[in-house]
Coordinates of C-alpha atoms in Angstrom, one line a residue:
Chain A
X1 CA -183.6 155.6 86.7
X2 CA -185.3 154.0 83.7
X3 CA -185.9 157.5 82.2
X4 CA -182.3 158.3 82.6
X5 CA -181.3 155.1 80.9
X6 CA -183.6 155.8 78.0
X7 CA -182.2 159.3 77.5
X8 CA -178.7 157.8 77.5
X9 CA -179.8 155.3 74.8
X10 CA -181.5 158.1 72.8
X11 CA -178.3 160.1 73.0
X12 CA -176.2 157.1 72.0
X13 CA -178.5 156.3 69.0
X14 CA -178.5 159.9 67.8
X15 CA -174.7 160.1 68.1
X16 CA -174.3 156.7 66.5
X17 CA -176.5 157.7 63.5
X18 CA -174.7 161.0 63.2
X19 CA -171.4 159.2 63.3
X20 CA -172.4 156.7 60.6
X21 CA -173.7 159.6 58.4
X22 CA -170.5 161.5 58.8
X23 CA -168.4 158.4 58.1
X24 CA -170.4 157.5 55.0
X25 CA -170.3 161.2 53.8
X26 CA -166.5 161.1 54.3
X27 CA -166.3 157.9 52.3
X28 CA -168.3 159.4 49.4
X29 CA -166.1 162.5 49.4
X30 CA -163.0 160.2 49.4
X31 CA -164.5 158.3 46.4
X32 CA -165.1 161.6 44.5
X33 CA -161.6 162.9 45.2
X34 CA -160.0 159.6 44.3
X35 CA -162.0 159.2 41.1
X36 CA -161.3 162.8 40.0
X37 CA -157.6 162.3 40.6
X38 CA -157.7 159.0 38.7
X39 CA -159.5 160.7 35.8
X40 CA -157.0 163.6 35.7
X41 CA -154.1 161.1 35.7
X42 CA -155.7 159.1 32.9
X43 CA -156.3 162.2 30.9
X44 CA -152.7 163.2 31.3
X45 CA -151.4 159.8 30.2
X46 CA -153.8 160.0 27.2
X47 CA -152.5 163.4 26.3
X48 CA -148.9 162.3 26.6
X49 CA -149.7 159.3 24.4
X50 CA -151.4 161.6 21.8
X51 CA -148.5 164.0 21.8
X52 CA -146.0 161.2 21.4
X53 CA -148.1 159.7 18.5
X54 CA -148.2 163.1 16.9
X55 CA -144.4 163.4 17.2
X56 CA -143.9 160.0 15.6
X57 CA -146.3 160.9 12.9
X58 CA -144.5 164.1 12.2
X59 CA -141.2 162.3 12.2
X60 CA -142.4 159.9 9.6
X61 CA -143.5 162.7 7.4
X62 CA -140.3 164.6 7.8
X63 CA -138.2 161.5 7.1
X64 CA -140.2 160.8 3.9
X65 CA -139.8 164.5 2.9
X66 CA -136.1 164.4 3.5
X67 CA -135.8 161.2 1.4
X68 CA -137.7 162.9 -1.4
X69 CA -135.4 165.9 -1.2
X70 CA -132.3 163.8 -1.3
X71 CA -133.6 161.8 -4.3
X72 CA -134.6 165.0 -6.1
X73 CA -131.2 166.6 -5.3
X74 CA -129.4 163.4 -6.6
X75 CA -131.4 163.3 -9.8
X76 CA -130.9 167.1 -10.4
X77 CA -127.2 167.4 -9.4
X78 CA -126.0 164.0 -10.7
X79 CA -128.1 162.6 -13.4
X80 CA -129.7 165.9 -14.6
X81 CA -126.3 167.7 -15.0
X82 CA -124.7 164.7 -16.7
X83 CA -127.6 164.3 -19.2
X84 CA -127.3 168.1 -19.9
X85 CA -123.7 167.6 -20.9
X86 CA -124.6 164.6 -23.0
X87 CA -127.2 166.7 -24.7
X88 CA -124.7 169.4 -25.4
X89 CA -122.3 166.7 -26.7
X90 CA -124.8 165.6 -29.2
X91 CA -125.2 169.2 -30.5
X92 CA -121.4 169.4 -30.8
X93 CA -121.4 166.1 -32.7
X94 CA -124.1 167.6 -35.0
X95 CA -122.2 170.8 -35.6
X96 CA -118.7 169.3 -35.7
X97 CA -119.6 166.2 -37.7
X98 CA -116.6 166.7 -40.0
X99 CA -114.0 167.0 -37.3
X100 CA -113.0 163.5 -36.5
X101 CA -110.8 164.3 -33.5
X102 CA -113.5 166.3 -31.8
X103 CA -116.1 163.7 -32.7
X104 CA -114.1 160.9 -31.0
X105 CA -113.4 162.9 -27.9
X106 CA -117.0 164.0 -27.5
X107 CA -118.2 160.5 -28.1
X108 CA -115.9 159.0 -25.5
X109 CA -116.9 161.6 -23.1
X110 CA -120.6 160.9 -23.7
X111 CA -120.1 157.2 -23.2
X112 CA -118.4 157.8 -19.9
X113 CA -121.1 160.1 -18.8
X114 CA -123.8 157.7 -19.8
X115 CA -122.1 154.9 -17.8
X116 CA -122.0 157.3 -14.9
X117 CA -125.7 158.1 -15.3
X118 CA -126.5 154.4 -15.3
X119 CA -124.4 153.9 -12.1
X120 CA -126.1 156.9 -10.4
X121 CA -129.6 155.7 -11.3
X122 CA -128.6 152.3 -9.8
X123 CA -127.6 154.0 -6.6
X124 CA -130.8 155.9 -6.4
X125 CA -132.9 152.8 -7.1
X126 CA -130.9 151.0 -4.4
X127 CA -131.6 153.8 -1.9
X128 CA -135.3 153.8 -2.8
X129 CA -135.7 150.1 -2.6
X130 CA -132.8 147.7 -2.5
X131 CA -133.3 145.0 -5.1
X132 CA -131.9 142.4 -2.8
X133 CA -134.6 143.1 -0.3
X134 CA -137.3 142.4 -2.9
X135 CA -135.6 139.4 -4.4
X136 CA -133.9 137.8 -1.5
X137 CA -135.5 139.1 1.6
X138 CA -134.5 141.0 4.8
X139 CA -131.8 138.7 6.0
X140 CA -129.8 138.6 2.7
X141 CA -130.4 142.4 2.1
X142 CA -129.1 143.1 5.6
X143 CA -126.0 141.0 4.8
X144 CA -125.5 143.0 1.6
X145 CA -125.9 146.2 3.6
X146 CA -123.1 145.1 5.9
X147 CA -120.9 144.3 2.9
X148 CA -121.6 147.8 1.5
X149 CA -120.8 149.5 4.9
X150 CA -117.6 147.3 5.2
X151 CA -116.2 148.8 2.0
X152 CA -117.6 152.4 2.2
X153 CA -117.2 153.1 5.9
X154 CA -114.0 151.1 6.2
X155 CA -114.8 149.4 9.5
X156 CA -114.8 145.8 10.6
X157 CA -118.3 144.4 10.4
X158 CA -119.4 140.9 11.4
X159 CA -122.8 139.5 10.4
X160 CA -124.2 136.4 12.1
X161 CA -127.5 134.8 11.6
X162 CA -128.9 131.9 13.7
X163 CA -132.2 130.1 12.8
X164 CA -134.2 129.6 9.7
X165 CA -133.6 131.7 6.6
X166 CA -137.2 132.7 6.3
X167 CA -139.0 135.4 4.4
X168 CA -141.5 137.8 6.0
X169 CA -144.4 139.8 4.5
X170 CA -143.0 142.5 2.2
X171 CA -144.3 145.3 4.4
X172 CA -142.6 143.8 7.5
X173 CA -139.3 143.2 5.6
X174 CA -139.2 146.8 4.4
X175 CA -139.9 148.2 7.9
X176 CA -137.2 145.9 9.4
X177 CA -134.7 146.9 6.7
X178 CA -135.4 150.6 7.2
X179 CA -135.0 150.2 11.0
X180 CA -131.7 148.4 10.5
X181 CA -130.5 150.9 7.9
X182 CA -131.3 153.9 10.2
X183 CA -129.8 152.2 13.3
X184 CA -126.6 151.5 11.4
X185 CA -126.6 155.0 10.0
X186 CA -126.9 156.5 13.5
X187 CA -124.0 154.3 14.7
X188 CA -121.8 155.4 11.8
X189 CA -122.6 159.0 12.5
X190 CA -122.5 159.3 16.2
X191 CA -120.7 156.3 17.8
X192 CA -117.2 156.5 16.4
X193 CA -116.9 152.7 15.9
X194 CA -114.1 150.6 14.4
X195 CA -115.8 147.2 15.0
X196 CA -119.4 146.3 14.7
X197 CA -121.2 142.9 15.1
X198 CA -124.7 142.2 14.0
X199 CA -126.4 139.1 15.4
X200 CA -129.8 138.0 14.1
X201 CA -131.6 135.2 16.0
X202 CA -134.9 133.8 14.7
X203 CA -137.1 131.6 16.9
X204 CA -140.5 132.8 18.1
X205 CA -139.2 136.3 17.6
X206 CA -136.7 137.9 15.4
X207 CA -134.0 139.4 17.7
X208 CA -131.4 141.7 16.3
X209 CA -128.5 142.5 18.5
X210 CA -125.9 145.0 17.6
X211 CA -122.6 145.1 19.4
X212 CA -119.9 147.7 18.7
X213 CA -116.8 149.2 20.3
X214 CA -118.1 152.8 20.1
X215 CA -120.1 155.0 22.3
X216 CA -123.6 153.6 23.3
X217 CA -126.7 155.4 24.4
X218 CA -129.2 154.7 27.2
X219 CA -132.9 154.3 26.8
X220 CA -133.4 157.5 28.9
X221 CA -131.2 159.6 26.6
X222 CA -133.1 158.2 23.6
X223 CA -136.3 159.2 25.2
X224 CA -135.1 162.8 25.8
X225 CA -133.5 163.1 22.4
X226 CA -136.5 161.8 20.6
X227 CA -138.5 164.7 22.0
X228 CA -136.0 167.3 20.7
X229 CA -135.7 168.7 17.2
X230 CA -132.5 166.6 16.5
X231 CA -134.1 163.2 17.3
X232 CA -135.8 162.8 13.9
X233 CA -134.0 159.5 13.1
X234 CA -134.7 158.1 16.5
X235 CA -138.4 159.1 16.3
X236 CA -138.6 157.5 12.9
X237 CA -137.0 154.2 14.3
X238 CA -139.5 154.3 17.2
X239 CA -142.4 154.8 14.8
X240 CA -141.4 151.9 12.7
X241 CA -140.8 149.7 15.8
X242 CA -144.3 150.5 17.0
X243 CA -145.7 149.6 13.6
X244 CA -144.2 146.2 13.9
X245 CA -145.4 145.8 17.5
X246 CA -141.8 145.3 18.3
X247 CA -139.5 146.7 21.1
X248 CA -136.1 148.4 21.0
X249 CA -133.6 148.6 23.8
X250 CA -130.5 150.7 24.0
X251 CA -127.4 150.1 26.2
X252 CA -124.1 151.6 27.0
X253 CA -122.2 148.6 28.6
X254 CA -119.2 147.1 26.8
X255 CA -120.4 143.5 27.1
X256 CA -124.1 143.9 26.5
X257 CA -125.6 144.6 23.1
X258 CA -125.7 148.4 22.3
X259 CA -129.0 147.9 20.6
X260 CA -131.5 145.0 20.8
X261 CA -134.6 144.9 18.6
X262 CA -137.2 142.3 19.4
X263 CA -139.8 141.6 16.7
X264 CA -142.7 139.1 17.1
X265 CA -142.6 137.0 14.0
X266 CA -146.4 136.5 13.7
X267 CA -147.1 140.2 13.2
Chain B
X1 CA -191.8 168.4 74.9
X2 CA -194.2 170.6 72.9
X3 CA -191.3 172.0 71.0
X4 CA -190.1 168.5 70.2
X5 CA -193.5 167.4 68.9
X6 CA -193.8 170.5 66.8
X7 CA -190.3 170.1 65.4
X8 CA -191.0 166.4 64.7
X9 CA -194.2 167.2 62.9
X10 CA -192.5 169.9 60.9
X11 CA -189.7 167.5 59.9
X12 CA -192.2 164.7 59.0
X13 CA -194.1 167.3 56.9
X14 CA -191.0 168.4 55.1
X15 CA -189.9 164.8 54.7
X16 CA -193.2 164.1 52.9
X17 CA -193.0 167.3 50.8
X18 CA -189.4 166.6 49.7
X19 CA -190.7 163.5 47.9
X20 CA -192.3 165.7 45.3
X21 CA -189.2 167.3 43.7
X22 CA -187.7 164.0 42.5
X23 CA -191.1 162.9 41.2
X24 CA -191.6 166.1 39.3
X25 CA -188.0 166.0 37.9
X26 CA -188.5 162.3 37.1
X27 CA -191.6 163.3 35.0
X28 CA -189.8 166.2 33.3
X29 CA -186.7 164.1 32.5
X30 CA -188.8 161.1 31.6
X31 CA -187.0 158.9 34.1
X32 CA -189.8 156.4 33.9
X33 CA -188.8 155.6 30.3
X34 CA -185.1 155.0 31.0
X35 CA -184.1 151.5 31.8
X36 CA -182.7 151.9 35.3
X37 CA -184.1 155.2 36.7
X38 CA -187.4 153.6 35.7
X39 CA -187.3 151.4 38.8
X40 CA -186.3 154.3 41.1
X41 CA -189.1 156.4 39.7
X42 CA -191.7 153.6 40.3
X43 CA -190.3 153.3 43.9
X44 CA -191.0 157.0 44.4
X45 CA -194.5 156.5 43.1
X46 CA -194.9 153.6 45.6
X47 CA -193.7 156.0 48.3
X48 CA -196.3 158.6 47.3
X49 CA -199.0 155.9 47.5
X50 CA -197.8 154.5 50.9
X51 CA -197.5 158.0 52.4
X52 CA -201.0 158.8 51.3
X53 CA -202.5 155.6 52.8
X54 CA -200.4 156.0 55.9
X55 CA -201.5 159.6 56.4
X56 CA -205.1 158.6 55.9
X57 CA -204.9 156.0 58.6
X58 CA -203.1 158.4 61.0
X59 CA -205.7 161.0 60.3
X60 CA -208.4 158.5 61.3
X61 CA -206.4 157.3 64.4
X62 CA -206.1 153.8 62.9
X63 CA -203.0 151.5 63.1
X64 CA -200.9 152.0 59.9
X65 CA -198.1 149.6 60.8
X66 CA -199.1 147.1 58.1
X67 CA -198.2 149.8 55.5
X68 CA -194.6 149.6 56.8
X69 CA -194.6 145.8 56.3
X70 CA -195.8 146.1 52.7
X71 CA -193.7 149.2 52.1
X72 CA -190.5 147.5 53.3
X73 CA -191.3 144.5 51.1
X74 CA -192.0 146.5 48.0
X75 CA -189.0 148.8 48.6
X76 CA -186.5 146.0 49.1
X77 CA -187.8 144.0 46.1
X78 CA -187.5 147.0 43.8
X79 CA -184.1 148.0 45.1
X80 CA -182.8 144.4 44.9
X81 CA -183.8 144.3 41.2
X82 CA -182.2 147.7 40.7
X83 CA -178.9 146.7 42.2
X84 CA -179.0 143.3 40.4
X85 CA -179.1 145.3 37.1
X86 CA -176.6 147.9 38.2
X87 CA -173.9 145.6 39.5
X88 CA -171.7 144.2 36.7
X89 CA -169.6 141.6 38.4
X90 CA -171.3 138.2 38.5
X91 CA -169.5 137.2 41.7
X92 CA -170.8 140.3 43.5
X93 CA -174.3 139.8 42.1
X94 CA -174.7 136.4 43.9
X95 CA -175.1 138.4 47.2
X96 CA -178.4 139.8 46.0
X97 CA -180.5 136.6 45.9
X98 CA -178.9 135.5 49.2
X99 CA -179.7 138.9 50.7
X100 CA -183.2 138.7 49.5
X101 CA -183.7 135.3 51.1
X102 CA -182.3 136.7 54.4
X103 CA -184.7 139.6 54.2
X104 CA -187.7 137.4 53.6
X105 CA -186.8 135.3 56.7
X106 CA -186.6 138.5 58.7
X107 CA -189.9 139.7 57.4
X108 CA -191.6 136.4 58.3
X109 CA -190.0 136.6 61.8
X110 CA -191.3 140.1 62.2
X111 CA -194.8 139.1 61.2
X112 CA -194.7 136.2 63.7
X113 CA -193.5 138.3 66.5
X114 CA -195.5 141.5 66.0
X115 CA -198.7 140.4 64.2
X116 CA -198.7 143.8 62.6
X117 CA -198.9 145.6 65.9
X118 CA -195.4 147.1 66.1
X119 CA -192.6 148.0 63.6
X120 CA -190.9 145.4 61.5
X121 CA -187.6 146.0 63.1
X122 CA -185.8 142.9 61.9
X123 CA -186.6 143.2 58.3
X124 CA -186.0 147.0 58.4
X125 CA -182.6 146.5 60.0
X126 CA -181.6 143.7 57.6
X127 CA -182.9 145.8 54.7
X128 CA -180.7 148.8 55.8
X129 CA -177.7 146.6 56.3
X130 CA -178.0 144.9 52.9
X131 CA -178.8 148.1 51.0
X132 CA -175.8 149.8 52.6
X133 CA -173.7 146.8 51.5
X134 CA -175.1 146.9 47.9
X135 CA -174.5 150.7 47.7
X136 CA -170.8 150.2 48.9
X137 CA -170.3 147.5 46.3
X138 CA -171.8 149.7 43.6
X139 CA -169.4 152.5 44.6
X140 CA -166.5 150.0 44.3
X141 CA -167.6 149.2 40.8
X142 CA -168.1 152.9 39.9
X143 CA -164.6 153.6 41.2
X144 CA -163.0 150.8 39.1
X145 CA -164.9 151.2 35.9
X146 CA -165.9 154.8 35.6
X147 CA -164.2 156.7 32.8
X148 CA -166.4 159.8 33.0
X149 CA -166.7 162.5 35.6
X150 CA -168.3 161.0 38.7
X151 CA -170.6 164.0 39.2
X152 CA -172.0 163.4 35.7
X153 CA -172.9 159.8 36.5
X154 CA -176.5 159.6 37.7
X155 CA -175.8 156.3 39.4
X156 CA -173.3 158.1 41.7
X157 CA -176.1 160.4 43.0
X158 CA -178.8 157.7 43.4
X159 CA -176.4 155.4 45.1
X160 CA -175.2 158.1 47.5
X161 CA -178.8 158.7 48.5
X162 CA -179.3 155.0 49.4
X163 CA -176.0 154.8 51.2
X164 CA -176.5 157.8 53.4
X165 CA -180.2 157.0 54.1
X166 CA -179.9 153.3 54.9
X167 CA -176.6 153.5 56.8
X168 CA -177.9 156.5 58.8
X169 CA -181.2 154.8 59.6
X170 CA -179.6 151.5 60.6
X171 CA -179.5 152.3 64.3
X172 CA -182.9 153.9 64.3
X173 CA -184.5 150.7 62.9
X174 CA -182.4 148.5 65.2
X175 CA -183.5 150.3 68.4
X176 CA -186.9 151.2 67.1
X177 CA -189.1 148.7 68.9
X178 CA -187.1 148.9 72.1
X179 CA -187.4 152.7 72.2
X180 CA -191.0 152.6 71.0
X181 CA -192.1 151.4 74.5
X182 CA -191.0 154.8 76.0
X183 CA -193.0 157.6 74.3
X184 CA -190.8 160.5 75.3
X185 CA -187.8 158.9 73.6
X186 CA -189.4 157.7 70.4
X187 CA -190.1 161.0 68.7
X188 CA -186.5 162.2 69.1
X189 CA -185.2 159.1 67.4
X190 CA -187.7 159.4 64.6
X191 CA -186.5 162.9 64.0
X192 CA -183.3 161.4 62.6
X193 CA -185.3 159.4 60.2
X194 CA -187.2 162.5 59.1
X195 CA -184.0 164.5 58.5
X196 CA -182.5 161.6 56.5
X197 CA -185.7 161.4 54.5
X198 CA -185.3 165.0 53.5
X199 CA -181.6 164.4 52.6
X200 CA -182.5 161.2 50.8
X201 CA -184.5 162.8 48.0
X202 CA -181.9 165.5 47.2
X203 CA -179.3 163.3 45.5
X204 CA -182.1 161.3 43.8
X205 CA -183.4 164.5 42.3
X206 CA -179.9 165.3 41.0
X207 CA -179.5 161.8 39.7
X208 CA -182.8 162.1 37.8
X209 CA -181.8 165.4 36.4
X210 CA -178.4 164.1 35.3
X211 CA -179.8 161.0 33.7
X212 CA -179.6 161.1 29.9
X213 CA -179.9 157.4 29.1
X214 CA -176.4 156.8 30.3
X215 CA -177.1 155.2 33.6
X216 CA -175.2 151.9 32.9

């Protein structure tokens, strides 16, 4: 009887030990599978982030290249051609120095052309770096940008600013201005607006809210577009927003802001 | 019965032989010079010493139980220090000194009950339970913190060895003294210990091989 009981216990102990070893081995296998999956997921996220960063970096370079192209074209087509004509005018003046009538016409033409050259160079300088931004800061420069759009795009624009009229570091002001410029450009190009309201609130953060009566866009659509070849402007905005450690939110609703940009002030 | 005894002797023999691969790999990979495998390497050297003394006493038909007492004490002390260094969380680390105190109480109780005449079942059981717990906690930390492939982490292999060995042996140690009284049962139970002994050294060998000064 006792022998039988001992054999039972032996059997139970052996089965118990085996059971524990199997359970522990299963646990180790589970840990391995879980860790491998976690690692694969982490790598995937890392790769996605890297690709996204690469896209933003490329967008930045492309935008800069496009800007250079535009400036070169403006100088060549506008200023360059006008200066050529002025140069020719001087040759005419030299050759026809005795003909008073021609002399006066050519001189008047040259003066007009020179004024036009000065105007063109002012426009280019403004596009490169708006003087108001350097002298008066982001808030005043944005106000001036609204005034310019009001006359050139012939739409109703409202500009409101709540909070202190403070200046930020030049680098931040430039990034903020470029973001605003690009966002407004996109709205003019794609949203078909007749009314636009720009609200800037400054407290702990600078919050720029843009309302308009045109077509909005969702965050999801922006995400898709910024990964396609046509989303260069959007990628450029995103890259600048990231540089400022800020956030940008898009919306389609009629009462909500179509675009909200939130910038921490202490950046 | 004869087959069982032969099988048991073979398993015990292979259990002793399997101690050599990790020692040799440890020597080749210089595990003794690396901060944390150093302790495991010294533990293996202690095993070699204890196995030699124990075999000598068995050969001369003398009681070698006291080796188990000393062996358990040395083993648990080294492994407690090992896990104290391996575990990162200060909250988890508190368990180790508490566990050590519990183990010492069990060791004293064993000594008072047995007077070195039978196995130190309390301290062996407490040791197995605590080391299983430490190994599980270490896995928890590996799972949370690890950013590298788990198979490349030597700690994974070493910890797996401890987890399988001590959890598998828990019941053997618990029932050891009770089953020791009946001779025909005892060898069968100890066969489990011998099999686990052989398994124990395989992941340790892999851990030593994988270790390239990146254990922590």
